[in-house]
mmCIF file of C-alpha atoms in Angstrom:
data_model
loop_
_atom_site.group_PDB
_atom_site.id
_atom_site.type_symbol
_atom_site.label_atom_id
_atom_site.label_comp_id
_atom_site.label_asym_id
_atom_site.label_seq_id
_atom_site.Cartn_x
_atom_site.Cartn_y
_atom_site.Cartn_z
ATOM 1 C CA UNK A 166 -14.241 -4.076 -39.701
ATOM 2 C CA UNK A 167 -15.914 -1.922 -37.764
ATOM 3 C CA UNK A 168 -16.374 -3.816 -34.709
ATOM 4 C CA UNK A 169 -12.403 -4.445 -34.488
ATOM 5 C CA UNK A 170 -12.165 -0.689 -33.906
ATOM 6 C CA UNK A 171 -14.647 -0.093 -31.515
ATOM 7 C CA UNK A 172 -12.874 -2.716 -29.313
ATOM 8 C CA UNK A 173 -9.623 -1.638 -29.889
ATOM 9 C CA UNK A 174 -11.285 1.799 -28.900
ATOM 10 C CA UNK A 175 -13.097 0.310 -25.744
ATOM 11 C CA UNK A 176 -10.117 -1.417 -24.820
ATOM 12 C CA UNK A 177 -8.210 2.161 -24.948
ATOM 13 C CA UNK A 178 -11.150 4.747 -23.252
ATOM 14 C CA UNK A 179 -10.988 2.156 -20.029
ATOM 15 C CA UNK A 180 -7.394 2.458 -19.417
ATOM 16 C CA UNK A 181 -7.698 6.097 -20.090
ATOM 17 C CA UNK A 182 -11.185 5.451 -17.133
ATOM 18 C CA UNK A 183 -8.664 3.875 -14.991
ATOM 19 C CA UNK A 184 -5.517 6.071 -14.744
ATOM 20 C CA UNK A 185 -7.639 9.080 -14.333
ATOM 21 C CA UNK A 186 -9.844 7.342 -11.235
ATOM 22 C CA UNK A 187 -5.386 7.727 -9.815
ATOM 23 C CA UNK A 188 -5.263 11.013 -10.745
ATOM 24 C CA UNK A 189 -8.582 11.535 -8.355
ATOM 25 C CA UNK A 190 -6.909 9.693 -5.843
ATOM 26 C CA UNK A 191 -3.747 11.766 -5.890
ATOM 27 C CA UNK A 192 -5.216 14.387 -4.942
ATOM 28 C CA UNK A 193 -8.571 12.987 -2.738
ATOM 29 C CA UNK A 194 -6.468 12.714 1.234
ATOM 30 C CA UNK A 195 -7.475 16.035 1.254
ATOM 31 C CA UNK A 196 -8.795 15.219 4.493
ATOM 32 C CA UNK A 197 -5.457 14.019 6.064
ATOM 33 C CA UNK A 198 -3.920 17.525 5.025
ATOM 34 C CA UNK A 199 -6.032 19.522 8.788
ATOM 35 C CA UNK A 200 -2.770 20.026 10.454
ATOM 36 C CA UNK A 201 -1.024 21.773 7.363
ATOM 37 C CA UNK A 202 -3.432 25.047 7.973
ATOM 38 C CA UNK A 203 -4.787 24.361 11.616
ATOM 39 C CA UNK A 204 -2.390 26.945 13.199
ATOM 40 C CA UNK A 205 -4.098 29.513 10.718
ATOM 41 C CA UNK A 206 -7.686 29.112 11.396
ATOM 42 C CA UNK A 207 -6.885 28.471 15.456
ATOM 43 C CA UNK A 208 -5.051 31.912 15.477
ATOM 44 C CA UNK A 209 -7.649 34.322 12.934
ATOM 45 C CA UNK A 210 -10.513 32.754 14.438
ATOM 46 C CA UNK A 211 -8.960 32.438 18.707
ATOM 47 C CA UNK A 212 -9.973 29.216 19.020
ATOM 48 C CA UNK A 213 -9.068 27.216 22.190
ATOM 49 C CA UNK A 214 -7.597 23.854 21.274
ATOM 50 C CA UNK A 215 -10.588 22.054 22.420
ATOM 51 C CA UNK A 216 -12.979 24.485 19.425
ATOM 52 C CA UNK A 217 -9.691 23.577 17.321
ATOM 53 C CA UNK A 218 -10.060 19.958 17.997
ATOM 54 C CA UNK A 219 -13.720 19.980 17.761
ATOM 55 C CA UNK A 220 -13.226 21.540 14.641
ATOM 56 C CA UNK A 221 -11.330 18.805 12.690
ATOM 57 C CA UNK A 222 -14.452 16.520 14.031
ATOM 58 C CA UNK A 223 -16.577 18.245 12.129
ATOM 59 C CA UNK A 224 -14.058 17.554 8.485
ATOM 60 C CA UNK A 225 -14.221 13.567 9.238
ATOM 61 C CA UNK A 226 -17.728 13.864 10.352
ATOM 62 C CA UNK A 227 -18.181 14.712 7.195
ATOM 63 C CA UNK A 228 -16.952 12.009 5.977
ATOM 64 C CA UNK A 229 -19.208 9.770 7.886
ATOM 65 C CA UNK A 230 -22.497 10.864 5.530
ATOM 66 C CA UNK A 231 -20.035 9.031 2.542
ATOM 67 C CA UNK A 232 -22.993 6.315 3.194
ATOM 68 C CA UNK A 233 -25.128 8.752 0.547
ATOM 69 C CA UNK A 234 -22.324 8.779 -1.954
ATOM 70 C CA UNK A 235 -22.785 4.411 -1.595
ATOM 71 C CA UNK A 236 -26.712 5.009 -2.427
ATOM 72 C CA UNK A 237 -25.765 7.282 -4.668
ATOM 73 C CA UNK A 238 -23.989 5.068 -6.908
ATOM 74 C CA UNK A 239 -26.357 2.692 -7.916
ATOM 75 C CA UNK A 240 -29.053 5.297 -8.911
ATOM 76 C CA UNK A 241 -26.592 8.494 -10.466
ATOM 77 C CA UNK A 242 -24.025 8.307 -13.491
ATOM 78 C CA UNK A 243 -20.066 8.206 -12.343
ATOM 79 C CA UNK A 244 -20.261 11.814 -13.492
ATOM 80 C CA UNK A 245 -22.914 13.329 -11.362
ATOM 81 C CA UNK A 246 -21.090 11.208 -7.980
ATOM 82 C CA UNK A 247 -17.481 13.472 -9.339
ATOM 83 C CA UNK A 248 -19.243 16.672 -9.907
ATOM 84 C CA UNK A 249 -21.291 16.433 -6.620
ATOM 85 C CA UNK A 250 -17.798 15.784 -5.055
ATOM 86 C CA UNK A 251 -15.417 18.515 -6.509
ATOM 87 C CA UNK A 252 -18.254 21.412 -6.576
ATOM 88 C CA UNK A 253 -18.699 20.496 -2.951
ATOM 89 C CA UNK A 254 -14.827 20.210 -1.673
ATOM 90 C CA UNK A 255 -14.344 23.836 -4.069
ATOM 91 C CA UNK A 256 -16.873 25.255 -1.977
ATOM 92 C CA UNK A 257 -15.877 23.367 1.835
ATOM 93 C CA UNK A 258 -11.917 24.342 1.196
ATOM 94 C CA UNK A 259 -12.874 27.755 -0.427
ATOM 95 C CA UNK A 260 -14.028 29.780 2.084
ATOM 96 C CA UNK A 261 -11.828 28.240 4.298
ATOM 97 C CA UNK A 262 -9.248 29.578 2.003
ATOM 98 C CA UNK A 263 -11.036 33.498 2.614
ATOM 99 C CA UNK A 264 -11.733 33.022 5.943
ATOM 100 C CA UNK A 265 -7.555 32.802 6.439
ATOM 101 C CA UNK A 266 -6.379 34.727 3.680
ATOM 102 C CA UNK A 267 -7.709 37.085 5.348
ATOM 103 C CA UNK A 268 -10.656 37.805 1.806
ATOM 104 C CA UNK A 269 -13.732 38.217 4.218
ATOM 105 C CA UNK A 270 -14.084 37.422 8.272
ATOM 106 C CA UNK A 271 -13.362 34.810 10.327
ATOM 107 C CA UNK A 272 -17.163 33.069 10.001
ATOM 108 C CA UNK A 273 -19.628 32.246 12.949
ATOM 109 C CA UNK A 274 -18.094 29.123 14.906
ATOM 110 C CA UNK A 275 -20.875 26.625 14.196
ATOM 111 C CA UNK A 276 -20.816 27.821 10.312
ATOM 112 C CA UNK A 277 -16.256 26.654 9.777
ATOM 113 C CA UNK A 278 -17.766 23.536 11.066
ATOM 114 C CA UNK A 279 -20.816 22.882 7.784
ATOM 115 C CA UNK A 280 -17.975 24.050 5.649
ATOM 116 C CA UNK A 281 -15.239 21.525 7.453
ATOM 117 C CA UNK A 282 -18.062 19.200 6.833
ATOM 118 C CA UNK A 283 -18.504 19.744 3.837
ATOM 119 C CA UNK A 284 -14.746 19.672 2.308
ATOM 120 C CA UNK A 285 -14.233 16.410 4.746
ATOM 121 C CA UNK A 286 -17.759 14.507 2.905
ATOM 122 C CA UNK A 287 -16.635 15.901 -1.046
ATOM 123 C CA UNK A 288 -14.450 13.288 -1.018
ATOM 124 C CA UNK A 289 -15.990 11.051 0.198
ATOM 125 C CA UNK A 290 -18.361 10.796 -3.578
ATOM 126 C CA UNK A 291 -15.124 11.389 -5.449
ATOM 127 C CA UNK A 292 -13.549 7.624 -3.799
ATOM 128 C CA UNK A 293 -16.926 6.080 -4.200
ATOM 129 C CA UNK A 294 -17.372 7.006 -7.753
ATOM 130 C CA UNK A 295 -14.441 5.833 -8.631
ATOM 131 C CA UNK A 296 -13.564 3.222 -6.352
ATOM 132 C CA UNK A 297 -17.298 1.881 -7.326
ATOM 133 C CA UNK A 298 -16.964 2.662 -11.993
ATOM 134 C CA UNK A 299 -13.423 1.114 -11.753
ATOM 135 C CA UNK A 300 -14.235 -2.409 -9.616
ATOM 136 C CA UNK A 301 -16.612 -2.706 -12.123
ATOM 137 C CA UNK A 302 -14.604 -2.275 -15.516
ATOM 138 C CA UNK A 303 -11.987 -4.513 -14.112
ATOM 139 C CA UNK A 304 -13.647 -7.263 -12.264
ATOM 140 C CA UNK A 305 -11.179 -10.148 -12.161
ATOM 141 C CA UNK A 306 -9.318 -7.380 -11.033
ATOM 142 C CA UNK A 307 -10.784 -6.124 -7.848
ATOM 143 C CA UNK A 308 -7.538 -6.455 -5.209
ATOM 144 C CA UNK A 309 -4.558 -4.808 -7.904
ATOM 145 C CA UNK A 310 -7.879 -2.289 -8.565
ATOM 146 C CA UNK A 311 -8.013 -1.266 -5.252
ATOM 147 C CA UNK A 312 -5.119 -1.184 -3.568
ATOM 148 C CA UNK A 313 -2.975 1.087 -5.900
ATOM 149 C CA UNK A 314 -6.483 3.360 -5.964
ATOM 150 C CA UNK A 315 -5.465 3.646 -2.017
ATOM 151 C CA UNK A 316 -2.472 3.381 -2.115
ATOM 152 C CA UNK A 317 -2.254 6.623 -4.350
ATOM 153 C CA UNK A 318 -4.478 8.376 -1.899
ATOM 154 C CA UNK A 319 -1.696 7.497 0.380
ATOM 155 C CA UNK A 320 0.025 9.359 -1.190
ATOM 156 C CA UNK A 321 -2.183 12.258 -1.922
ATOM 157 C CA UNK A 322 -1.227 14.162 1.513
ATOM 158 C CA UNK A 323 2.255 14.067 0.893
ATOM 159 C CA UNK A 324 1.968 15.145 -2.758
ATOM 160 C CA UNK A 325 -0.320 18.363 -1.526
ATOM 161 C CA UNK A 326 2.201 18.908 1.302
ATOM 162 C CA UNK A 327 5.270 18.470 -1.080
ATOM 163 C CA UNK A 328 4.163 20.461 -3.884
ATOM 164 C CA UNK A 329 3.073 23.347 -1.631
ATOM 165 C CA UNK A 330 6.110 23.649 0.256
ATOM 166 C CA UNK A 331 8.515 23.390 -2.764
ATOM 167 C CA UNK A 332 6.150 26.423 -5.088
ATOM 168 C CA UNK A 333 5.011 28.142 -2.240
ATOM 169 C CA UNK A 334 6.914 28.378 0.838
ATOM 170 C CA UNK A 335 4.043 26.395 3.418
ATOM 171 C CA UNK A 336 1.643 28.621 3.037
ATOM 172 C CA UNK A 337 -1.751 28.183 4.996
ATOM 173 C CA UNK A 338 -4.133 30.357 2.073
ATOM 174 C CA UNK A 339 -1.988 28.513 -1.147
ATOM 175 C CA UNK A 340 -1.997 25.349 0.259
ATOM 176 C CA UNK A 341 -6.119 25.929 0.837
ATOM 177 C CA UNK A 342 -6.023 27.196 -2.875
ATOM 178 C CA UNK A 343 -4.574 24.155 -4.585
ATOM 179 C CA UNK A 344 -7.225 21.711 -1.579
ATOM 180 C CA UNK A 345 -9.701 23.471 -3.102
ATOM 181 C CA UNK A 346 -8.425 23.834 -6.871
ATOM 182 C CA UNK A 347 -6.940 20.753 -7.719
ATOM 183 C CA UNK A 348 -9.563 18.283 -7.481
ATOM 184 C CA UNK A 349 -11.818 20.552 -8.950
ATOM 185 C CA UNK A 350 -9.867 20.144 -11.920
ATOM 186 C CA UNK A 351 -8.783 16.395 -11.469
ATOM 187 C CA UNK A 352 -12.573 15.841 -11.053
ATOM 188 C CA UNK A 353 -13.730 17.776 -14.025
ATOM 189 C CA UNK A 354 -11.558 15.534 -16.603
ATOM 190 C CA UNK A 355 -11.818 12.787 -14.825
ATOM 191 C CA UNK A 356 -15.889 12.781 -15.806
ATOM 192 C CA UNK A 357 -15.166 13.197 -19.826
ATOM 193 C CA UNK A 358 -13.328 9.886 -19.527
ATOM 194 C CA UNK A 359 -14.427 7.800 -16.701
ATOM 195 C CA UNK A 360 -17.414 5.829 -16.902
ATOM 196 C CA UNK A 361 -18.573 1.458 -16.972
ATOM 197 C CA UNK A 362 -16.849 -0.278 -19.554
ATOM 198 C CA UNK A 363 -17.972 -4.018 -20.120
ATOM 199 C CA UNK A 364 -14.373 -5.999 -18.098
ATOM 200 C CA UNK A 365 -12.400 -9.119 -19.542
ATOM 201 C CA UNK A 366 -14.061 -11.195 -21.899
ATOM 202 C CA UNK A 367 -11.425 -13.688 -21.978
ATOM 203 C CA UNK A 368 -8.094 -15.192 -19.996
ATOM 204 C CA UNK A 369 -5.523 -13.599 -22.689
ATOM 205 C CA UNK A 370 -7.127 -10.294 -21.700
ATOM 206 C CA UNK A 371 -7.450 -11.182 -17.698
ATOM 207 C CA UNK A 372 -3.481 -12.068 -18.010
ATOM 208 C CA UNK A 373 -3.001 -8.241 -20.389
ATOM 209 C CA UNK A 374 -4.912 -6.271 -17.347
ATOM 210 C CA UNK A 375 -2.593 -8.176 -14.466
ATOM 211 C CA UNK A 376 0.665 -6.955 -16.665
ATOM 212 C CA UNK A 377 -0.534 -3.314 -16.930
ATOM 213 C CA UNK A 378 -2.167 -3.138 -13.352
ATOM 214 C CA UNK A 379 1.857 -4.119 -12.634
ATOM 215 C CA UNK A 380 3.208 -0.990 -14.208
ATOM 216 C CA UNK A 381 0.674 0.726 -12.154
ATOM 217 C CA UNK A 382 2.363 -0.447 -9.357
ATOM 218 C CA UNK A 383 5.634 0.463 -10.414
ATOM 219 C CA UNK A 384 5.129 4.259 -10.936
ATOM 220 C CA UNK A 385 2.505 3.901 -7.541
ATOM 221 C CA UNK A 386 6.656 3.025 -6.043
ATOM 222 C CA UNK A 387 8.753 5.368 -7.677
ATOM 223 C CA UNK A 388 6.815 8.284 -6.719
ATOM 224 C CA UNK A 389 6.567 7.435 -2.661
ATOM 225 C CA UNK A 390 10.429 7.114 -2.581
ATOM 226 C CA UNK A 391 10.912 9.851 -4.395
ATOM 227 C CA UNK A 392 8.393 11.888 -2.477
ATOM 228 C CA UNK A 393 10.461 10.039 0.567
ATOM 229 C CA UNK A 394 14.136 11.161 -1.001
ATOM 230 C CA UNK A 395 11.943 14.989 -0.975
ATOM 231 C CA UNK A 396 12.059 14.935 2.276
ATOM 232 C CA UNK A 397 15.183 13.603 4.430
ATOM 233 C CA UNK A 398 16.913 16.072 1.464
ATOM 234 C CA UNK A 399 16.081 19.253 3.197
ATOM 235 C CA UNK A 400 17.423 21.394 0.327
ATOM 236 C CA UNK A 401 14.266 23.223 -0.703
ATOM 237 C CA UNK A 402 15.554 26.294 -2.582
ATOM 238 C CA UNK A 403 14.034 27.397 -5.639
ATOM 239 C CA UNK A 404 15.210 25.729 -8.742
ATOM 240 C CA UNK A 405 15.435 22.661 -7.187
ATOM 241 C CA UNK A 406 12.052 23.141 -5.392
ATOM 242 C CA UNK A 407 10.600 23.428 -8.624
ATOM 243 C CA UNK A 408 12.388 20.747 -10.325
ATOM 244 C CA UNK A 409 10.352 18.687 -8.162
ATOM 245 C CA UNK A 410 7.237 19.652 -8.650
ATOM 246 C CA UNK A 411 7.977 19.048 -12.352
ATOM 247 C CA UNK A 412 9.863 15.615 -12.283
ATOM 248 C CA UNK A 413 6.539 15.090 -9.586
ATOM 249 C CA UNK A 414 3.860 15.919 -11.752
ATOM 250 C CA UNK A 415 5.517 14.641 -14.716
ATOM 251 C CA UNK A 416 5.603 10.782 -12.779
ATOM 252 C CA UNK A 417 1.968 11.365 -12.245
ATOM 253 C CA UNK A 418 1.207 11.882 -16.317
ATOM 254 C CA UNK A 419 2.914 9.022 -16.477
ATOM 255 C CA UNK A 420 0.142 6.201 -16.289
ATOM 256 C CA UNK A 421 -1.264 7.967 -19.713
ATOM 257 C CA UNK A 422 1.096 5.121 -21.765
ATOM 258 C CA UNK A 423 -0.574 3.009 -20.904
ATOM 259 C CA UNK A 424 -3.718 3.209 -22.266
ATOM 260 C CA UNK A 425 -1.202 4.635 -25.576
ATOM 261 C CA UNK A 426 -0.449 1.036 -25.524
ATOM 262 C CA UNK A 427 -3.459 -0.371 -24.880
ATOM 263 C CA UNK A 428 -4.965 1.184 -28.725
ATOM 264 C CA UNK A 429 -2.205 0.932 -30.393
ATOM 265 C CA UNK A 430 -1.618 -3.053 -29.237
ATOM 266 C CA UNK A 431 -5.685 -3.615 -30.003
ATOM 267 C CA UNK A 432 -5.001 -2.333 -33.609
ATOM 268 C CA UNK A 433 -2.224 -4.276 -34.192
ATOM 269 C CA UNK A 434 -4.084 -7.170 -33.244
ATOM 270 C CA UNK A 435 -7.316 -6.269 -35.543
ATOM 271 C CA UNK A 436 -5.167 -6.271 -38.145
ATOM 272 C CA UNK A 437 -3.909 -9.495 -37.753
ATOM 273 C CA UNK A 438 -6.653 -10.991 -37.228
ATOM 274 C CA UNK A 439 -8.191 -9.124 -39.971
ATOM 275 C CA UNK A 440 -5.722 -10.060 -42.524
ATOM 276 C CA UNK A 441 -6.223 -14.130 -41.447
ATOM 277 C CA UNK A 442 -9.971 -13.609 -42.000
ATOM 278 C CA UNK A 443 -8.611 -13.342 -45.858
ATOM 279 C CA UNK A 444 -6.693 -15.768 -46.582
ATOM 280 C CA UNK A 445 -8.549 -17.652 -45.480
ATOM 281 C CA UNK A 446 -11.448 -17.178 -47.548
ATOM 282 C CA UNK A 447 -10.440 -18.884 -50.873
ATOM 283 C CA UNK A 448 -11.477 -22.274 -50.367
ATOM 284 C CA UNK A 449 -15.069 -22.650 -51.942
ATOM 285 C CA UNK A 450 -18.009 -22.372 -49.548
ATOM 286 C CA UNK A 451 -19.770 -24.496 -51.931
ATOM 287 C CA UNK A 452 -18.264 -27.516 -50.738
ATOM 288 C CA UNK A 453 -17.596 -26.731 -46.990
ATOM 289 C CA UNK A 454 -21.423 -26.556 -47.200
ATOM 290 C CA UNK A 455 -22.030 -30.000 -48.978
ATOM 291 C CA UNK A 456 -19.495 -31.885 -46.786
ATOM 292 C CA UNK A 457 -21.553 -30.049 -43.926
ATOM 293 C CA UNK A 458 -24.898 -31.448 -44.147
ATOM 294 C CA UNK A 459 -23.877 -34.469 -45.761
ATOM 295 C CA UNK A 460 -21.864 -34.932 -41.702
ATOM 296 C CA UNK A 461 -25.043 -34.185 -40.595
ATOM 297 C CA UNK A 462 -27.388 -35.693 -42.858
ATOM 298 C CA UNK A 463 -25.469 -39.062 -41.388
ATOM 299 C CA UNK A 464 -25.763 -38.300 -37.637
ATOM 300 C CA UNK A 465 -29.696 -37.598 -37.806
ATOM 301 C CA UNK A 466 -29.800 -40.901 -39.696
ATOM 302 C CA UNK A 467 -28.507 -43.473 -37.459
ATOM 303 C CA UNK A 468 -30.043 -41.186 -34.346
ATOM 304 C CA UNK A 469 -33.625 -42.312 -35.914
ATOM 305 C CA UNK A 470 -32.020 -45.848 -36.952
ATOM 306 C CA UNK A 471 -31.295 -46.511 -32.769
ATOM 307 C CA UNK A 472 -33.957 -47.317 -31.127
ATOM 308 C CA UNK A 473 -36.053 -45.532 -28.013
ATOM 309 C CA UNK A 474 -33.753 -48.159 -25.251
ATOM 310 C CA UNK A 475 -30.803 -47.959 -27.175
ATOM 311 C CA UNK A 476 -30.556 -43.811 -27.747
ATOM 312 C CA UNK A 477 -30.830 -41.502 -24.726
ATOM 313 C CA UNK A 478 -31.331 -38.363 -25.845
ATOM 314 C CA UNK A 479 -35.565 -38.345 -25.541
ATOM 315 C CA UNK A 480 -34.556 -39.023 -21.927
ATOM 316 C CA UNK A 481 -32.246 -36.742 -21.681
ATOM 317 C CA UNK A 482 -34.607 -33.745 -23.233
ATOM 318 C CA UNK A 483 -37.310 -34.940 -20.967
ATOM 319 C CA UNK A 484 -35.174 -35.111 -17.439
ATOM 320 C CA UNK A 485 -32.383 -32.418 -18.150
ATOM 321 C CA UNK A 486 -32.992 -29.325 -15.650
ATOM 322 C CA UNK A 487 -36.534 -30.995 -13.476
ATOM 323 C CA UNK A 488 -34.381 -31.894 -10.663
ATOM 324 C CA UNK A 489 -33.240 -28.807 -8.962
ATOM 325 C CA UNK A 490 -33.500 -28.097 -4.955
ATOM 326 C CA UNK A 491 -33.857 -25.799 -2.849
ATOM 327 C CA UNK A 492 -30.865 -25.246 -1.341
ATOM 328 C CA UNK A 493 -29.440 -25.010 -4.733
ATOM 329 C CA UNK A 494 -32.032 -22.242 -5.340
ATOM 330 C CA UNK A 495 -31.328 -20.471 -2.715
ATOM 331 C CA UNK A 496 -27.189 -20.861 -2.641
ATOM 332 C CA UNK A 497 -27.546 -19.352 -6.419
ATOM 333 C CA UNK A 498 -30.277 -16.374 -4.549
ATOM 334 C CA UNK A 499 -26.466 -15.187 -1.978
ATOM 335 C CA UNK A 500 -24.614 -13.443 -3.799
ATOM 336 C CA UNK A 501 -21.413 -15.063 -3.207
ATOM 337 C CA UNK A 502 -17.905 -13.120 -2.550
ATOM 338 C CA UNK A 503 -16.715 -11.351 -4.858
ATOM 339 C CA UNK A 504 -19.795 -10.120 -6.670
ATOM 340 C CA UNK A 505 -22.075 -7.655 -5.717
ATOM 341 C CA UNK A 506 -24.241 -6.959 -3.054
ATOM 342 C CA UNK A 507 -26.927 -5.094 -2.068
ATOM 343 C CA UNK A 508 -27.154 -3.196 1.241
ATOM 344 C CA UNK A 509 -29.187 -5.283 2.876
ATOM 345 C CA UNK A 510 -26.924 -8.234 1.208
ATOM 346 C CA UNK A 511 -24.218 -6.755 2.925
ATOM 347 C CA UNK A 512 -25.297 -6.212 6.388
ATOM 348 C CA UNK A 513 -25.861 -9.775 6.279
ATOM 349 C CA UNK A 514 -22.206 -10.972 6.081
ATOM 350 C CA UNK A 515 -20.030 -12.036 8.515
ATOM 351 C CA UNK A 516 -16.538 -10.140 6.127
ATOM 352 C CA UNK A 517 -18.905 -6.776 6.522
ATOM 353 C CA UNK A 518 -18.775 -6.962 10.575
ATOM 354 C CA UNK A 519 -14.889 -7.507 10.424
ATOM 355 C CA UNK A 520 -14.890 -4.512 8.097
ATOM 356 C CA UNK A 521 -16.481 -2.326 10.097
ATOM 357 C CA UNK A 522 -15.277 -2.973 13.272
ATOM 358 C CA UNK A 523 -11.637 -2.811 12.086
ATOM 359 C CA UNK A 524 -12.685 0.450 9.908
ATOM 360 C CA UNK A 525 -13.477 1.678 13.655
ATOM 361 C CA UNK A 526 -11.448 0.566 15.302
ATOM 362 C CA UNK A 527 -8.092 1.003 13.169
ATOM 363 C CA UNK A 528 -8.707 4.093 10.875
ATOM 364 C CA UNK A 529 -10.008 6.716 13.713
ATOM 365 C CA UNK A 530 -6.986 6.559 15.949
ATOM 366 C CA UNK A 531 -4.901 7.224 12.584
ATOM 367 C CA UNK A 532 -6.584 10.630 11.921
ATOM 368 C CA UNK A 533 -6.241 11.321 15.085
ATOM 369 C CA UNK A 534 -3.006 11.787 14.960
ATOM 370 C CA UNK A 535 -3.346 13.308 11.652
ATOM 371 C CA UNK A 536 -5.316 16.042 13.115
ATOM 372 C CA UNK A 537 -2.695 16.471 15.028
#
């Protein structure tokens, strides 16, 4: 009975961790919002367009140091990685807010480059902690996990921008407050719930995971349509803006229903299994043991009566597992696509370099457009 309760809480905790991972991804796209406050930095620091572009490059260079987060993911726990990311983001964007809000005098150009680099690097720690942990928790559903989490990263820019427009009339200083404080608070929440949980052990559990992922996809589509509708309508008065922000927050929180449903369903399933087990303890145990011993004894006698040429059991035991070729050993030592790879093993695969070149050519052009 204790095992059933433990299994229920484990399943619910895994989904609760995934919900907090979705929240982290919903606020981790702050790297793509530089254009929302770049004009304020340009005017306050008297920058040329070239100098402003170099600031955006410093921000993007911070993401290049994301390899540090990847290396740390195998050595540090998920909460530690999240804490590194949220504190780094709080410092990086917090200093930018102090400058834009005129709380402090503009810092030297090279120092601003450092703090923008820290802000850009902070999201790599958040993304790494979330992706690595969730993929390990849902090994048979890596595709849906990656798609949902990266989809919310894409929505995060619109979430930040529309919330700031609705609540603060697009004030750059207020926007930087959101970039500094909101990821910090969300990551602190994820620290308590996002952790590695044993993956699904049966086909039924995998099918249940697939059904829950459909719910997350539906919520993501609804959020995307809702954000687009707000931008198209263009009516942004006080009451409408507050209502928009409230509904958006409700939509973002709504996936919390999934772990509650999983917990209740697991409890009901465990209760039914316990009742079935109790119902089957009516037959005398002694009689079943006698029958079992009789069957085993008869089988053993039959085996002993067979001549060595007819009884192949001895030969099977001797020959089993003795013939293993070198090719089979090499295949077993090399992980296949979908299994965990070390950095060296990944670098030696064609898939790694295809992804590397694709990101190098594709993501860079998108960032150039977003920064300007």
